mmCIF file of C-alpha atoms in Angstrom:
data_model
loop_
_atom_site.group_PDB
_atom_site.id
_atom_site.type_symbol
_atom_site.label_atom_id
_atom_site.label_comp_id
_atom_site.label_asym_id
_atom_site.label_seq_id
_atom_site.Cartn_x
_atom_site.Cartn_y
_atom_site.Cartn_z
ATOM 1 C CA MET A 1 -75.085 47.806 25.268
ATOM 2 C CA SER A 2 -74.602 44.471 23.584
ATOM 3 C CA CYS A 3 -74.626 41.293 25.654
ATOM 4 C CA SER A 4 -72.925 39.248 22.971
ATOM 5 C CA PRO A 5 -69.947 37.100 24.073
ATOM 6 C CA PHE A 6 -67.848 38.919 21.488
ATOM 7 C CA ASP A 7 -68.124 42.378 19.958
ATOM 8 C CA LEU A 8 -70.883 42.393 17.346
ATOM 9 C CA LYS A 9 -68.903 44.864 15.252
ATOM 10 C CA ASP A 10 -65.978 42.437 15.139
ATOM 11 C CA TYR A 11 -68.441 39.822 13.962
ATOM 12 C CA PHE A 12 -69.922 42.218 11.420
ATOM 13 C CA PHE A 13 -66.455 43.058 10.043
ATOM 14 C CA GLU A 14 -65.520 39.370 9.923
ATOM 15 C CA GLU A 15 -62.601 39.775 12.301
ATOM 16 C CA LEU A 16 -63.533 36.808 14.519
ATOM 17 C CA GLY A 17 -62.287 33.248 14.267
ATOM 18 C CA GLY A 18 -64.557 30.323 13.347
ATOM 19 C CA ALA A 19 -65.393 29.234 16.903
ATOM 20 C CA GLU A 20 -66.032 32.786 18.025
ATOM 21 C CA ARG A 21 -68.293 33.412 15.060
ATOM 22 C CA LYS A 22 -70.376 30.367 15.916
ATOM 23 C CA GLU A 23 -70.741 31.547 19.495
ATOM 24 C CA VAL A 24 -71.937 34.954 18.353
ATOM 25 C CA GLU A 25 -74.363 33.413 15.847
ATOM 26 C CA ALA A 26 -75.832 31.178 18.531
ATOM 27 C CA HIS A 27 -76.186 34.140 20.855
ATOM 28 C CA VAL A 28 -77.755 36.388 18.216
ATOM 29 C CA HIS A 29 -80.225 33.626 17.378
ATOM 30 C CA ALA A 30 -81.438 33.683 20.949
ATOM 31 C CA CYS A 31 -81.024 37.393 21.839
ATOM 32 C CA LYS A 32 -83.452 39.804 20.226
ATOM 33 C CA ALA A 33 -81.535 42.958 21.232
ATOM 34 C CA CYS A 34 -78.299 41.733 19.695
ATOM 35 C CA ARG A 35 -80.158 40.547 16.615
ATOM 36 C CA GLU A 36 -81.572 44.048 16.146
ATOM 37 C CA GLU A 37 -78.189 45.637 16.768
ATOM 38 C CA LEU A 38 -76.627 43.395 14.155
ATOM 39 C CA SER A 39 -79.418 44.279 11.728
ATOM 40 C CA ARG A 40 -78.722 47.981 12.244
ATOM 41 C CA LEU A 41 -75.051 47.419 11.588
ATOM 42 C CA ARG A 42 -75.811 45.562 8.386
ATOM 43 C CA LEU A 43 -78.240 48.249 7.280
ATOM 44 C CA THR A 44 -75.642 50.960 7.910
ATOM 45 C CA GLY A 45 -73.071 48.931 5.998
ATOM 46 C CA THR A 46 -75.403 48.493 3.067
ATOM 47 C CA THR A 47 -76.222 52.212 3.120
ATOM 48 C CA LEU A 48 -72.538 53.114 3.105
ATOM 49 C CA LEU A 49 -71.916 50.775 0.174
ATOM 50 C CA SER A 50 -74.554 52.633 -1.828
ATOM 51 C CA LEU A 51 -71.798 55.164 -2.391
ATOM 52 C CA ARG A 52 -70.388 53.625 -5.506
ATOM 53 C CA GLU A 53 -66.789 53.792 -6.560
ATOM 54 C CA GLU A 54 -66.089 56.380 -9.196
ATOM 55 C CA GLU A 55 -64.174 55.749 -12.358
ATOM 56 C CA ILE A 56 -60.812 57.443 -12.434
ATOM 57 C CA PRO A 57 -61.111 60.522 -14.696
ATOM 58 C CA ARG A 58 -57.825 59.819 -16.459
ATOM 59 C CA ARG A 59 -56.002 56.540 -16.730
ATOM 60 C CA ILE A 60 -52.454 56.439 -15.406
ATOM 61 C CA ALA A 61 -49.687 54.964 -17.517
ATOM 62 C CA PHE A 62 -45.934 55.224 -17.386
ATOM 63 C CA VAL A 63 -43.486 55.268 -20.234
ATOM 64 C CA SER A 64 -39.995 53.913 -20.060
ATOM 65 C CA ASP A 65 -38.114 57.115 -19.442
ATOM 66 C CA PRO A 66 -34.616 57.036 -17.949
ATOM 67 C CA ILE A 67 -35.442 60.121 -15.903
ATOM 68 C CA PHE A 68 -37.722 57.999 -13.728
ATOM 69 C CA GLU A 69 -35.285 55.126 -13.586
ATOM 70 C CA PRO A 70 -32.899 54.885 -10.674
ATOM 71 C CA SER A 71 -29.256 54.869 -11.737
ATOM 72 C CA PRO A 72 -27.547 51.457 -12.154
ATOM 73 C CA TRP A 73 -25.431 52.216 -9.102
ATOM 74 C CA ARG A 74 -28.570 53.035 -7.057
ATOM 75 C CA ARG A 75 -30.324 49.920 -8.353
ATOM 76 C CA TRP A 76 -27.323 47.797 -7.352
ATOM 77 C CA TRP A 77 -27.080 49.444 -3.958
ATOM 78 C CA THR A 78 -30.811 49.077 -3.290
ATOM 79 C CA GLY A 79 -30.690 45.452 -4.399
ATOM 80 C CA PHE A 80 -27.676 44.799 -2.224
ATOM 81 C CA TRP A 81 -29.067 46.628 0.764
ATOM 82 C CA ASN A 82 -32.353 44.744 0.606
ATOM 83 C CA THR A 83 -30.585 41.406 0.951
ATOM 84 C CA PRO A 84 -29.337 39.738 4.128
ATOM 85 C CA ALA A 85 -25.794 40.295 2.780
ATOM 86 C CA ARG A 86 -25.864 43.765 4.291
ATOM 87 C CA LEU A 87 -25.433 42.220 7.754
ATOM 88 C CA GLY A 88 -22.322 40.369 6.662
ATOM 89 C CA PHE A 89 -21.025 43.459 4.924
ATOM 90 C CA GLY A 90 -21.588 45.584 7.992
ATOM 91 C CA ALA A 91 -19.901 43.026 10.239
ATOM 92 C CA ALA A 92 -16.909 42.763 7.886
ATOM 93 C CA ALA A 93 -16.591 46.543 7.741
ATOM 94 C CA LEU A 94 -16.678 46.777 11.543
ATOM 95 C CA LEU A 95 -14.095 44.017 11.878
ATOM 96 C CA SER A 96 -11.809 45.720 9.350
ATOM 97 C CA ALA A 97 -12.116 49.024 11.157
ATOM 98 C CA ALA A 98 -11.332 47.330 14.484
ATOM 99 C CA LEU A 99 -8.231 45.645 13.018
ATOM 100 C CA VAL A 100 -6.953 48.926 11.597
ATOM 101 C CA VAL A 101 -7.507 50.748 14.885
ATOM 102 C CA PHE A 102 -5.816 47.939 16.825
ATOM 103 C CA ALA A 103 -2.839 47.892 14.462
ATOM 104 C CA LEU A 104 -2.379 51.656 14.737
ATOM 105 C CA ALA A 105 -2.855 51.855 18.501
ATOM 106 C CA ARG A 106 -0.733 48.792 19.482
ATOM 107 C CA PRO A 107 2.682 49.590 21.161
ATOM 108 C CA VAL A 108 5.788 48.487 19.201
ATOM 109 C CA THR A 109 7.457 45.386 20.688
ATOM 110 C CA VAL A 110 11.248 45.420 21.134
ATOM 111 C CA GLN A 111 12.536 42.585 18.972
ATOM 112 C CA PRO A 112 16.169 42.348 20.306
ATOM 113 C CA ALA A 113 14.923 41.758 23.825
ATOM 114 C CA ARG A 114 13.032 38.748 22.620
ATOM 115 C CA LEU A 115 16.103 37.457 20.751
ATOM 116 C CA SER A 116 18.405 37.875 23.737
ATOM 117 C CA GLN A 117 16.074 35.801 25.841
ATOM 118 C CA ALA A 118 16.653 32.683 23.778
ATOM 119 C CA PRO A 119 20.424 32.119 24.574
ATOM 120 C CA ALA A 120 19.828 33.034 28.196
ATOM 121 C CA ALA A 121 17.129 30.451 28.466
ATOM 122 C CA GLN A 122 19.315 27.930 26.678
ATOM 123 C CA ALA A 123 22.319 28.645 28.972
ATOM 124 C CA ALA A 124 20.191 28.002 32.004
ATOM 125 C CA THR A 125 19.725 24.418 30.862
ATOM 126 C CA LEU A 126 23.526 23.716 30.325
ATOM 127 C CA SER A 127 25.943 22.335 32.956
ATOM 128 C CA ASP A 128 29.115 24.155 34.058
ATOM 129 C CA ALA A 129 31.336 21.582 32.321
ATOM 130 C CA ALA A 130 29.511 22.080 29.076
ATOM 131 C CA ILE A 131 29.818 25.819 29.463
ATOM 132 C CA GLN A 132 33.540 25.476 30.209
ATOM 133 C CA ALA A 133 33.983 23.187 27.177
ATOM 134 C CA ARG A 134 32.243 25.716 25.016
ATOM 135 C CA ILE A 135 34.439 28.484 26.432
ATOM 136 C CA ASP A 136 37.554 26.405 25.729
ATOM 137 C CA GLN A 137 36.406 25.654 22.232
ATOM 138 C CA ALA A 138 35.699 29.301 21.631
ATOM 139 C CA ALA A 139 39.150 30.254 23.075
ATOM 140 C CA ASP A 140 40.892 27.643 20.907
ATOM 141 C CA ARG A 141 39.081 28.914 17.871
ATOM 142 C CA ALA A 142 40.086 32.470 18.726
ATOM 143 C CA VAL A 143 43.758 31.527 19.329
ATOM 144 C CA ALA A 144 43.935 29.507 16.146
ATOM 145 C CA GLU A 145 42.410 32.338 14.226
ATOM 146 C CA ARG A 146 44.869 34.826 15.722
ATOM 147 C CA THR A 147 47.812 32.510 15.023
ATOM 148 C CA ARG A 148 46.763 32.172 11.424
ATOM 149 C CA GLN A 149 46.575 35.926 11.158
ATOM 150 C CA LEU A 150 50.076 36.376 12.692
ATOM 151 C CA VAL A 151 51.649 33.675 10.511
ATOM 152 C CA SER A 152 50.187 35.229 7.419
ATOM 153 C CA GLU A 153 51.451 38.662 8.572
ATOM 154 C CA VAL A 154 54.997 37.328 9.174
ATOM 155 C CA ALA A 155 55.017 35.579 5.818
ATOM 156 C CA ALA A 156 53.894 38.778 4.185
ATOM 157 C CA GLU A 157 56.688 40.729 5.943
ATOM 158 C CA ARG A 158 59.251 38.124 4.884
ATOM 159 C CA ARG A 159 58.095 38.375 1.298
ATOM 160 C CA GLU A 160 58.372 42.142 1.552
ATOM 161 C CA VAL A 161 61.915 41.985 3.014
ATOM 162 C CA ALA A 162 62.977 39.572 0.290
ATOM 163 C CA ALA A 163 61.566 41.898 -2.317
ATOM 164 C CA ASP A 164 63.470 44.856 -0.755
ATOM 165 C CA ARG A 165 66.671 42.846 -0.727
ATOM 166 C CA GLN A 166 66.189 41.951 -4.362
ATOM 167 C CA ARG A 167 65.613 45.582 -5.196
ATOM 168 C CA LEU A 168 68.793 46.576 -3.246
ATOM 169 C CA LEU A 169 70.826 43.973 -5.101
ATOM 170 C CA LEU A 170 69.604 45.328 -8.384
ATOM 171 C CA VAL A 171 70.491 48.866 -7.336
ATOM 172 C CA ALA A 172 73.960 47.721 -6.230
ATOM 173 C CA ALA A 173 74.518 45.927 -9.523
ATOM 174 C CA GLU A 174 73.423 49.023 -11.363
ATOM 175 C CA LEU A 175 75.791 51.180 -9.380
ATOM 176 C CA ASP A 176 78.643 48.774 -9.999
ATOM 177 C CA PHE A 177 77.965 48.761 -13.714
ATOM 178 C CA SER A 178 77.844 52.584 -13.811
ATOM 179 C CA ASP A 179 81.109 52.845 -11.901
ATOM 180 C CA ARG A 180 82.932 50.543 -14.276
ATOM 181 C CA ARG A 181 81.625 52.351 -17.333
ATOM 182 C CA GLU A 182 82.870 55.660 -15.872
ATOM 183 C CA GLN A 183 86.328 54.218 -15.307
ATOM 184 C CA ALA A 184 86.463 52.967 -18.906
ATOM 185 C CA ARG A 185 85.654 56.495 -20.208
ATOM 186 C CA THR A 186 88.432 58.054 -18.125
ATOM 187 C CA VAL A 187 90.997 55.580 -19.530
ATOM 188 C CA ALA A 188 89.923 56.318 -23.101
ATOM 189 C CA ALA A 189 90.236 60.065 -22.586
ATOM 190 C CA LEU A 190 93.802 59.740 -21.335
ATOM 191 C CA GLU A 191 94.820 57.659 -24.332
ATOM 192 C CA TYR A 192 93.599 60.120 -26.996
ATOM 193 C CA GLY A 193 94.983 63.333 -25.406
ATOM 194 C CA PRO A 194 93.574 66.865 -25.002
ATOM 195 C CA PRO A 195 91.528 68.741 -27.668
ATOM 196 C CA ARG A 196 93.270 70.288 -30.816
ATOM 197 C CA GLN A 197 92.641 74.005 -29.929
ATOM 198 C CA ALA A 198 94.453 73.683 -26.618
ATOM 199 C CA THR A 199 97.508 72.500 -28.583
ATOM 200 C CA LYS A 200 97.634 75.696 -30.777
ATOM 201 C CA GLU A 201 97.449 77.988 -27.743
ATOM 202 C CA ALA A 202 100.421 76.110 -26.255
ATOM 203 C CA LYS A 203 102.482 76.907 -29.430
ATOM 204 C CA MET B 1 -54.955 25.880 -24.190
ATOM 205 C CA ILE B 2 -54.691 26.896 -20.547
ATOM 206 C CA PHE B 3 -54.703 30.540 -19.591
ATOM 207 C CA ARG B 4 -53.363 31.543 -16.236
ATOM 208 C CA ALA B 5 -54.090 34.947 -14.826
ATOM 209 C CA VAL B 6 -50.909 36.853 -14.119
ATOM 210 C CA GLU B 7 -50.658 37.376 -10.397
ATOM 211 C CA ASP B 8 -49.787 40.694 -8.820
ATOM 212 C CA GLY B 9 -46.658 39.077 -7.416
ATOM 213 C CA ASP B 10 -45.412 38.237 -10.929
ATOM 214 C CA LEU B 11 -46.072 41.775 -12.101
ATOM 215 C CA ILE B 12 -44.318 43.208 -9.061
ATOM 216 C CA ARG B 13 -41.229 41.087 -9.715
ATOM 217 C CA GLN B 14 -41.131 42.093 -13.388
ATOM 218 C CA ALA B 15 -41.751 45.754 -12.589
ATOM 219 C CA ALA B 16 -38.998 45.680 -9.982
ATOM 220 C CA ARG B 17 -36.616 44.566 -12.744
ATOM 221 C CA GLY B 18 -37.583 47.632 -14.775
ATOM 222 C CA ASN B 19 -40.461 46.264 -16.872
ATOM 223 C CA VAL B 20 -42.660 49.342 -17.283
ATOM 224 C CA GLU B 21 -45.415 47.446 -19.081
ATOM 225 C CA ALA B 22 -45.757 45.081 -16.136
ATOM 226 C CA PHE B 23 -46.042 48.063 -13.835
ATOM 227 C CA ASN B 24 -48.658 49.658 -16.086
ATOM 228 C CA LEU B 25 -50.698 46.475 -15.827
ATOM 229 C CA LEU B 26 -50.349 46.638 -12.065
ATOM 230 C CA VAL B 27 -51.467 50.268 -12.118
ATOM 231 C CA SER B 28 -54.533 49.416 -14.194
ATOM 232 C CA ARG B 29 -55.569 46.879 -11.533
ATOM 233 C CA TRP B 30 -55.183 49.246 -8.591
ATOM 234 C CA GLU B 31 -55.673 52.808 -9.829
ATOM 235 C CA LYS B 32 -59.438 52.877 -9.394
ATOM 236 C CA ARG B 33 -59.293 51.606 -5.814
ATOM 237 C CA VAL B 34 -56.498 53.960 -4.831
ATOM 238 C CA TYR B 35 -58.252 56.880 -6.509
ATOM 239 C CA ASN B 36 -61.477 56.212 -4.630
ATOM 240 C CA TYR B 37 -59.646 55.812 -1.343
ATOM 241 C CA LEU B 38 -57.956 59.173 -1.876
ATOM 242 C CA LEU B 39 -61.279 60.639 -2.977
ATOM 243 C CA ARG B 40 -62.789 59.621 0.369
ATOM 244 C CA LEU B 41 -59.872 61.286 2.150
ATOM 245 C CA THR B 42 -59.711 64.490 0.163
ATOM 246 C CA ALA B 43 -63.294 64.795 -1.136
ATOM 247 C CA ASN B 44 -61.806 66.437 -4.198
ATOM 248 C CA ARG B 45 -61.470 64.709 -7.569
ATOM 249 C CA GLU B 46 -58.528 66.746 -8.824
ATOM 250 C CA ASP B 47 -56.566 66.249 -5.646
ATOM 251 C CA ALA B 48 -57.402 62.575 -5.638
ATOM 252 C CA LEU B 49 -56.216 62.176 -9.232
ATOM 253 C CA ASP B 50 -52.983 64.098 -8.664
ATOM 254 C CA LEU B 51 -52.266 62.133 -5.525
ATOM 255 C CA THR B 52 -53.005 58.847 -7.285
ATOM 256 C CA GLN B 53 -50.420 59.666 -9.934
ATOM 257 C CA ASP B 54 -47.890 60.593 -7.261
ATOM 258 C CA VAL B 55 -48.625 57.397 -5.371
ATOM 259 C CA PHE B 56 -47.919 55.173 -8.367
ATOM 260 C CA LEU B 57 -44.801 57.116 -9.297
ATOM 261 C CA LYS B 58 -43.466 56.673 -5.763
ATOM 262 C CA ALA B 59 -44.482 53.039 -5.825
ATOM 263 C CA TYR B 60 -42.533 52.474 -9.042
ATOM 264 C CA GLN B 61 -39.438 54.195 -7.697
ATOM 265 C CA ASN B 62 -39.528 52.206 -4.452
ATOM 266 C CA LEU B 63 -40.837 48.876 -5.687
ATOM 267 C CA ARG B 64 -37.465 47.202 -5.041
ATOM 268 C CA LYS B 65 -37.811 47.975 -1.352
ATOM 269 C CA LEU B 66 -40.939 45.826 -1.143
ATOM 270 C CA ASP B 67 -39.656 42.537 0.283
ATOM 271 C CA ASP B 68 -42.907 40.590 0.237
ATOM 272 C CA GLY B 69 -45.139 40.891 -2.830
ATOM 273 C CA ALA B 70 -48.103 39.684 -0.768
ATOM 274 C CA ARG B 71 -47.881 42.922 1.234
ATOM 275 C CA PHE B 72 -48.283 45.058 -1.868
ATOM 276 C CA ALA B 73 -51.772 46.391 -1.056
ATOM 277 C CA PRO B 74 -51.016 47.662 2.483
ATOM 278 C CA TRP B 75 -47.687 49.006 1.205
ATOM 279 C CA LEU B 76 -49.396 50.882 -1.641
ATOM 280 C CA TYR B 77 -52.092 52.306 0.625
ATOM 281 C CA ARG B 78 -49.426 53.333 3.115
ATOM 282 C CA ILE B 79 -47.862 55.434 0.350
ATOM 283 C CA ALA B 80 -51.275 56.844 -0.505
ATOM 284 C CA HIS B 81 -51.948 57.702 3.134
ATOM 285 C CA ASN B 82 -48.578 59.442 3.456
ATOM 286 C CA GLU B 83 -49.068 61.382 0.231
ATOM 287 C CA ALA B 84 -52.525 62.574 1.285
ATOM 288 C CA TYR B 85 -51.381 63.695 4.721
ATOM 289 C CA SER B 86 -48.317 65.324 3.221
ATOM 290 C CA MET B 87 -50.641 67.375 1.038
ATOM 291 C CA PHE B 88 -52.823 68.265 4.015
ATOM 292 C CA ARG B 89 -49.776 69.465 5.944
ATOM 293 C CA LYS B 90 -48.521 71.566 3.037
ATOM 294 C CA ARG B 91 -51.863 73.295 2.724
ATOM 295 C CA ARG B 92 -52.443 73.772 6.424
ATOM 296 C CA PRO B 93 -49.014 73.601 8.044
ATOM 297 C CA GLU B 94 -50.033 75.525 11.130
ATOM 298 C CA SER B 95 -52.898 73.252 12.160
ATOM 299 C CA ASP B 96 -53.163 69.639 13.167
ATOM 300 C CA VAL B 97 -54.430 67.473 10.339
ATOM 301 C CA ALA B 98 -56.933 65.864 12.672
ATOM 302 C CA ASP B 99 -58.545 69.242 13.250
ATOM 303 C CA LEU B 100 -59.023 70.035 9.598
ATOM 304 C CA PRO B 101 -62.645 70.643 8.662
ATOM 305 C CA PRO B 102 -64.093 68.378 6.004
ATOM 306 C CA ALA B 103 -63.814 69.559 2.432
ATOM 307 C CA ALA B 104 -66.862 71.340 1.104
ATOM 308 C CA THR B 105 -67.230 69.699 -2.286
ATOM 309 C CA GLU B 106 -70.047 67.311 -1.468
ATOM 310 C CA THR B 107 -71.289 68.568 1.876
ATOM 311 C CA GLY B 108 -74.380 70.537 2.694
ATOM 312 C CA ILE B 109 -76.751 68.357 0.698
ATOM 313 C CA THR B 110 -80.327 68.558 1.950
ATOM 314 C CA LEU B 111 -82.604 65.688 1.273
ATOM 315 C CA GLY B 112 -86.082 66.542 0.085
ATOM 316 C CA GLY B 113 -89.140 64.568 -0.961
ATOM 317 C CA SER B 114 -90.606 61.444 0.521
ATOM 318 C CA SER B 115 -88.484 58.832 -1.186
ATOM 319 C CA VAL B 116 -84.724 58.456 -1.351
ATOM 320 C CA PHE B 117 -83.406 57.877 -4.844
ATOM 321 C CA PRO B 118 -80.091 56.118 -5.306
ATOM 322 C CA ILE B 119 -78.334 59.343 -6.220
ATOM 323 C CA GLU B 120 -79.724 61.043 -3.165
ATOM 324 C CA LEU B 121 -78.681 58.115 -1.023
ATOM 325 C CA SER B 122 -75.128 58.370 -2.331
ATOM 326 C CA LEU B 123 -75.084 62.084 -1.633
ATOM 327 C CA ALA B 124 -76.414 61.525 1.874
ATOM 328 C CA VAL B 125 -73.711 58.962 2.565
ATOM 329 C CA ALA B 126 -71.050 61.287 1.172
ATOM 330 C CA SER B 127 -72.401 64.061 3.371
ATOM 331 C CA ALA B 128 -72.398 61.815 6.443
ATOM 332 C CA LEU B 129 -68.829 60.715 5.753
ATOM 333 C CA GLN B 130 -67.672 64.309 5.501
ATOM 334 C CA ARG B 131 -68.970 64.983 9.000
ATOM 335 C CA LEU B 132 -66.530 62.452 10.413
ATOM 336 C CA SER B 133 -63.015 63.389 11.455
ATOM 337 C CA PRO B 134 -60.331 62.650 8.822
ATOM 338 C CA GLU B 135 -59.063 59.680 10.851
ATOM 339 C CA GLN B 136 -62.546 58.221 11.298
ATOM 340 C CA ARG B 137 -63.315 58.741 7.621
ATOM 341 C CA GLU B 138 -60.082 57.051 6.614
ATOM 342 C CA ALA B 139 -60.811 54.104 8.896
ATOM 343 C CA VAL B 140 -64.240 53.697 7.261
ATOM 344 C CA ALA B 141 -62.722 53.997 3.797
ATOM 345 C CA LEU B 142 -60.124 51.324 4.495
ATOM 346 C CA LYS B 143 -62.543 48.896 6.175
ATOM 347 C CA ILE B 144 -65.892 49.361 4.431
ATOM 348 C CA TYR B 145 -64.756 50.366 0.943
ATOM 349 C CA GLN B 146 -61.336 48.721 0.663
ATOM 350 C CA GLY B 147 -61.942 45.652 2.818
ATOM 351 C CA PHE B 148 -58.647 45.648 4.731
ATOM 352 C CA LYS B 149 -58.172 43.658 7.921
ATOM 353 C CA PHE B 150 -57.467 45.481 11.189
ATOM 354 C CA GLU B 151 -53.815 44.375 11.099
ATOM 355 C CA GLU B 152 -53.365 45.779 7.610
ATOM 356 C CA MET B 153 -55.093 49.007 8.584
ATOM 357 C CA ALA B 154 -52.745 49.366 11.524
ATOM 358 C CA GLU B 155 -49.822 48.930 9.141
ATOM 359 C CA ILE B 156 -51.172 51.497 6.694
ATOM 360 C CA LEU B 157 -52.029 54.046 9.357
ATOM 361 C CA SER B 158 -48.952 53.270 11.446
ATOM 362 C CA CYS B 159 -50.889 52.943 14.689
ATOM 363 C CA PRO B 160 -52.028 50.130 17.024
ATOM 364 C CA VAL B 161 -54.967 47.887 16.113
ATOM 365 C CA SER B 162 -56.812 49.154 19.189
ATOM 366 C CA THR B 163 -56.627 52.700 17.811
ATOM 367 C CA VAL B 164 -57.902 51.519 14.435
ATOM 368 C CA LYS B 165 -60.865 49.771 16.049
ATOM 369 C CA SER B 166 -61.637 52.735 18.248
ATOM 370 C CA ARG B 167 -61.727 55.114 15.283
ATOM 371 C CA LEU B 168 -63.811 52.761 13.172
ATOM 372 C CA TYR B 169 -66.363 51.903 15.832
ATOM 373 C CA THR B 170 -66.821 55.524 16.832
ATOM 374 C CA ALA B 171 -67.329 56.400 13.179
ATOM 375 C CA LEU B 172 -69.839 53.596 12.782
ATOM 376 C CA GLU B 173 -71.889 54.818 15.735
ATOM 377 C CA LEU B 174 -71.919 58.346 14.293
ATOM 378 C CA LEU B 175 -72.906 57.058 10.853
ATOM 379 C CA LYS B 176 -75.709 54.985 12.305
ATOM 380 C CA ILE B 177 -77.212 58.080 13.854
ATOM 381 C CA GLU B 178 -76.528 60.199 10.785
ATOM 382 C CA LEU B 179 -78.022 57.755 8.320
ATOM 383 C CA ALA B 180 -80.902 56.495 10.447
ATOM 384 C CA PRO B 181 -83.537 58.838 8.898
ATOM 385 C CA ILE B 182 -82.531 57.772 5.395
ATOM 386 C CA GLU B 183 -82.461 54.124 6.303
ATOM 387 C CA ALA B 184 -85.935 54.541 7.828
ATOM 388 C CA ARG B 185 -87.220 55.712 4.472
ATOM 389 C CA GLY B 186 -85.954 52.550 2.878
ATOM 390 C CA VAL B 187 -82.758 51.300 1.417
ATOM 391 C CA SER B 188 -83.186 48.841 -1.336
#
């Protein structure tokens, strides 16, 4: 069992910091057992290193073959995914998904109800006199509008009656003209007498 | 004229943009180390070579996922570790990888004669390594032969640093006992 302040193997493998190394070196200088233990470790290390590295039997080399190349899409995706942008992308995707879900799941608000609230709120702020004035104004506007409609209707009826009268006068004039022409024909027939054949039969 | 060695980071950036030649240069720098690491794990040259090729192919296909070029070595060895254990599982799906017996390629070497020649020493070390559990052997390979720090080893093996240290120190104690007779005969 080593009495070194730090593990001799850590020292041997150079895994200690500068101050720790100095402590171990000072201890090993004074402690025969630890000095021998360290010597054994070094001897074992040297023995192990007598096993030399072998040369590789066949050198490895690659040729530029598209079959070993990742596709452009995969290269882009790998490049993109290995950047911090993936966090932003993921957050944006989550936010988009949340917005879509919220938009689909949200109840539809009734728009007319909101509109009807505005005049009600406005009316609450008006005095009775103002309301009465507005009612009077609205009534006047309605009466005036109705009067205009009635006047225009009466005028239209008058124009229609006048047109009927004109048409009746024309018909009367036509009838009068026809009557007089009929009378003139009767007079002419009396003046010229009956047809010739009727005269022979009389003989 | 000033020449500046091309750093691994530069090659990684160029390779990630599809420059195969840059990746080949990267491979030439690392293939021997990865091959030897896999050789320690598998104790079989053919397996180690096949796995090394697979490791670099996977590395090329996934190089764009490597955020920090300075972490290339642990990242590459992590792939190598996964490939090796994937092979172990395919071959022995019904048993735990930790219980697999060591491969027989370089085991069973008996040392004769009064002096230990370098080749015999290497064989003795290989034999001693094969008597370790796969996890202990891998810890030794990563620390002694590849020179990784405990933190990097934990990353490669996907386990806590305490576990890494425990495996390595246990392995070291076993190796000390195993190699003591050879060391007594003299290691130059």
